[in-house]
Short mmCIF file of C-alpha atoms in Angstrom, two decimals:
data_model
loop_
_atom_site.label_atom_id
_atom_site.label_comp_id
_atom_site.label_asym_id
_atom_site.label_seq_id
_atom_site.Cartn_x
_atom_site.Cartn_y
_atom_site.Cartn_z
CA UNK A 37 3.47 9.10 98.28
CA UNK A 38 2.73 11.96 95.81
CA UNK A 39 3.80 11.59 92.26
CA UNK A 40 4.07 7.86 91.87
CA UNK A 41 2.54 6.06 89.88
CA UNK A 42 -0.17 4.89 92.24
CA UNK A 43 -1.39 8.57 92.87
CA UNK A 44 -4.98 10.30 92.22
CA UNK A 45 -7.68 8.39 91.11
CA UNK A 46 -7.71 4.82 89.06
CA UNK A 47 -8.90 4.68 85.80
CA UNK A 48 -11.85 3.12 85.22
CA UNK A 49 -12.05 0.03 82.71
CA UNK A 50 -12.76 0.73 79.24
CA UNK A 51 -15.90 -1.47 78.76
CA UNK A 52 -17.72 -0.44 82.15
CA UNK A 53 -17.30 3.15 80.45
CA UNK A 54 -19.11 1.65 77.48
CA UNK A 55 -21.28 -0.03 79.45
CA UNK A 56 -22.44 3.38 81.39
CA UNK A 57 -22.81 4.95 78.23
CA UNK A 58 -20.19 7.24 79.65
CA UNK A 59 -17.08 6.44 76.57
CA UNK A 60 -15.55 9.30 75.10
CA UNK A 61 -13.43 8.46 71.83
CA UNK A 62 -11.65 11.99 72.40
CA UNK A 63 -10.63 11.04 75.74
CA UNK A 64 -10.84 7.07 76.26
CA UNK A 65 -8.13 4.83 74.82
CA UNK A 66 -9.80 2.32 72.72
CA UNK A 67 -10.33 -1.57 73.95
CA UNK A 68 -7.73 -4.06 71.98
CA UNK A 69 -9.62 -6.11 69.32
CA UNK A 70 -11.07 -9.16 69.97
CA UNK A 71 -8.77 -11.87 68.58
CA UNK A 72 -10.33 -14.21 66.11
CA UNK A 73 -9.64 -17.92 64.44
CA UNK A 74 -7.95 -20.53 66.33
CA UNK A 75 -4.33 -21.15 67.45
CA UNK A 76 -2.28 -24.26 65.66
CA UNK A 77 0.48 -25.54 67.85
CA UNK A 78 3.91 -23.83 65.81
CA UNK A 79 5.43 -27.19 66.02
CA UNK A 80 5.14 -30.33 67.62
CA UNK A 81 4.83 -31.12 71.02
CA UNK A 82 5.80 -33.00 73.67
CA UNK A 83 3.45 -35.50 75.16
CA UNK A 84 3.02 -33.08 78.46
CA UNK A 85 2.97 -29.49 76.49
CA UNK A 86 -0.33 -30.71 74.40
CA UNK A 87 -2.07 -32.19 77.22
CA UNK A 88 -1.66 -28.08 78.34
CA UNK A 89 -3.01 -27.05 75.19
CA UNK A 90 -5.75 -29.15 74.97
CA UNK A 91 -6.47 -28.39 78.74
CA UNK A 92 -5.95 -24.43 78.28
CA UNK A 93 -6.32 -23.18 74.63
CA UNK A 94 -9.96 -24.26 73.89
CA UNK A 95 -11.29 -22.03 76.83
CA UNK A 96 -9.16 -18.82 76.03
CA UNK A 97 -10.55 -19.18 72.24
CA UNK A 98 -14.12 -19.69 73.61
CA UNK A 99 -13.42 -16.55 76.21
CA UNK A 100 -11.90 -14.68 72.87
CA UNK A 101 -8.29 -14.33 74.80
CA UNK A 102 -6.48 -16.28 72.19
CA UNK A 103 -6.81 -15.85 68.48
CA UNK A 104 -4.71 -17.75 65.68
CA UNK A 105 -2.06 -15.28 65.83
CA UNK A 106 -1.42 -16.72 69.08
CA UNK A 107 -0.48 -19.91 68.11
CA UNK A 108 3.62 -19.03 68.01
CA UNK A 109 3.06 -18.00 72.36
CA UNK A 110 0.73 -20.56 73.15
CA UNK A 111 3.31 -22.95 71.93
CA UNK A 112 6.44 -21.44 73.90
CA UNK A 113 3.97 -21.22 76.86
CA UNK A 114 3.07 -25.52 76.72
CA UNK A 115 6.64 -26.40 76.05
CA UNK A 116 7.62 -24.46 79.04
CA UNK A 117 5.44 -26.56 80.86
CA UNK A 118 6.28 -29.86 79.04
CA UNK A 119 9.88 -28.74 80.67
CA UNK A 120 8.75 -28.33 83.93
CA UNK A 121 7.02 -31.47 84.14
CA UNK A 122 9.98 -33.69 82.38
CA UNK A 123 12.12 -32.11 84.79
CA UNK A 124 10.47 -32.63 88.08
CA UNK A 125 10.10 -36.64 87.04
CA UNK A 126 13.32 -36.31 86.84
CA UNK A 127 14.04 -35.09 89.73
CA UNK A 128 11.27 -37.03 91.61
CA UNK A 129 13.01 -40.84 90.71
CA UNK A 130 15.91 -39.07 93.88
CA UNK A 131 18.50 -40.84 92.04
CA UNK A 132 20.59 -37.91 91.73
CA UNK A 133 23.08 -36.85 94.63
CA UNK A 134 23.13 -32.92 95.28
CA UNK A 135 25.69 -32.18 92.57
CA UNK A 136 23.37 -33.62 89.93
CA UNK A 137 20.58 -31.79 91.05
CA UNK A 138 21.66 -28.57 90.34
CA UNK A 139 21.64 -28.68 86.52
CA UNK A 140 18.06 -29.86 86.95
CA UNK A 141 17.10 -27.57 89.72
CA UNK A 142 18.26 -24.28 87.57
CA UNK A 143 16.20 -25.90 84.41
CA UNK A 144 13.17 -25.95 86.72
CA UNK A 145 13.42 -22.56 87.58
CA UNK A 146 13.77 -21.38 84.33
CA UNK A 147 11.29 -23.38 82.96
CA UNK A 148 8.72 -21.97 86.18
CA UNK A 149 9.78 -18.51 85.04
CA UNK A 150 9.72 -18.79 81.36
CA UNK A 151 5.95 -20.61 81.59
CA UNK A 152 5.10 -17.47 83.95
CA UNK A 153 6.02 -15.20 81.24
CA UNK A 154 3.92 -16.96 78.60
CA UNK A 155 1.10 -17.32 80.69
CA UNK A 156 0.11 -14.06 82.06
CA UNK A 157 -0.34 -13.03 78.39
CA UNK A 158 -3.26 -14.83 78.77
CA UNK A 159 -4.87 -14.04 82.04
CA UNK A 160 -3.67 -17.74 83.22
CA UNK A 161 -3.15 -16.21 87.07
CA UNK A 162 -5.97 -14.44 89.06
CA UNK A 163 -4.12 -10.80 89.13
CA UNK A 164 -3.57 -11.12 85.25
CA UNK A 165 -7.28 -12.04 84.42
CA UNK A 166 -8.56 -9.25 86.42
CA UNK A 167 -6.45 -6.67 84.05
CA UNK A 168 -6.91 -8.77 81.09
CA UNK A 169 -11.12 -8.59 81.82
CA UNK A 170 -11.51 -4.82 81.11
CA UNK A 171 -9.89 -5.06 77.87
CA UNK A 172 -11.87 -8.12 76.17
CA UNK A 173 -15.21 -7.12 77.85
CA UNK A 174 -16.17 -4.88 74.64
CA UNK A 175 -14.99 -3.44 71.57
CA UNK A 176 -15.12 0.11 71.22
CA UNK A 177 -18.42 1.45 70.16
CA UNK A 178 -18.99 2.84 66.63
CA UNK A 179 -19.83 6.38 67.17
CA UNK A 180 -18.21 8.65 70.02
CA UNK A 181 -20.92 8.96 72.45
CA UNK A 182 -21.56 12.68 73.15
CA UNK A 183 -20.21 14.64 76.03
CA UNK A 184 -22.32 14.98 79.45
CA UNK A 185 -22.65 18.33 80.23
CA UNK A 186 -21.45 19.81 83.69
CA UNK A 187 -22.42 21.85 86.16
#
């Protein structure tokens, strides 16, 4: 379909410009900066949120996706999952008839959707890693590299 958004030719990553030698400052945007430090949980959690972060946050420091700035998301993100979890014990015991369930179903849902939301930030699904991966690969370089000639 001409015009959308989908049209002419893809962009090509940042860093495999840099890699190619083929970055131009004047015409490239320039990679986000690497994050650095480590995240602190914002507050305490929940027994199932920091077995998340202890599970998750260690390897997005050590891949430089997660910086101590992060801390405040990386915290919203476990909790979400701490929800999720307390809530699907709770509906696993089946000791609530249908009319009980709702309450609990809805919480679910928004707990699925709110961890989704937190998550992606970090690359935590295949299709978000793959568009997180260009921007992390490299920082920019220090000096524009000059201009190929054409023709």
């Amino acid at each position: 379909m001409a015009g959308n958004s989908n049209s002419g030719r893809r962009k090509l990553p940042v860093a495999i410009k840099i890699a190619r030698g083929t970055y131009r400052a004047d015409r490239d945007t320039v990679p986000v900066a690497l994050p650095e430090g480590v995240p602190a949980p914002a507050h305490e959690l929940g027994e199932e949120a920091r077995i998340l972060w202890e599970a998750v946050v260690p390897g997005l420091v050590e891949k430089k996706l997660a910086g101590a700035a992060d801390g405040v998301t990386l915290t919203m993100m476990c909790h979400w999952w701490g929800v999720y979890v307390e809530t699907v014990k709770v509906l696993a015991k089946g000791d609530l008839d249908i009319g009980q369930q709702w309450p609990w179903l809805n919480r679910m849902s928004m707990a699925t959707k709110k961890f989704d939301e937190f998550a992606r930030r970090f690359g935590l699904t295949p299709a978000d890693r793959e568009k997180l991966r260009s921007h992390y690969a490299q920082q920019a370089p220090a000096a524009p590299v000059a201009a190929r000639k054409r023709g």
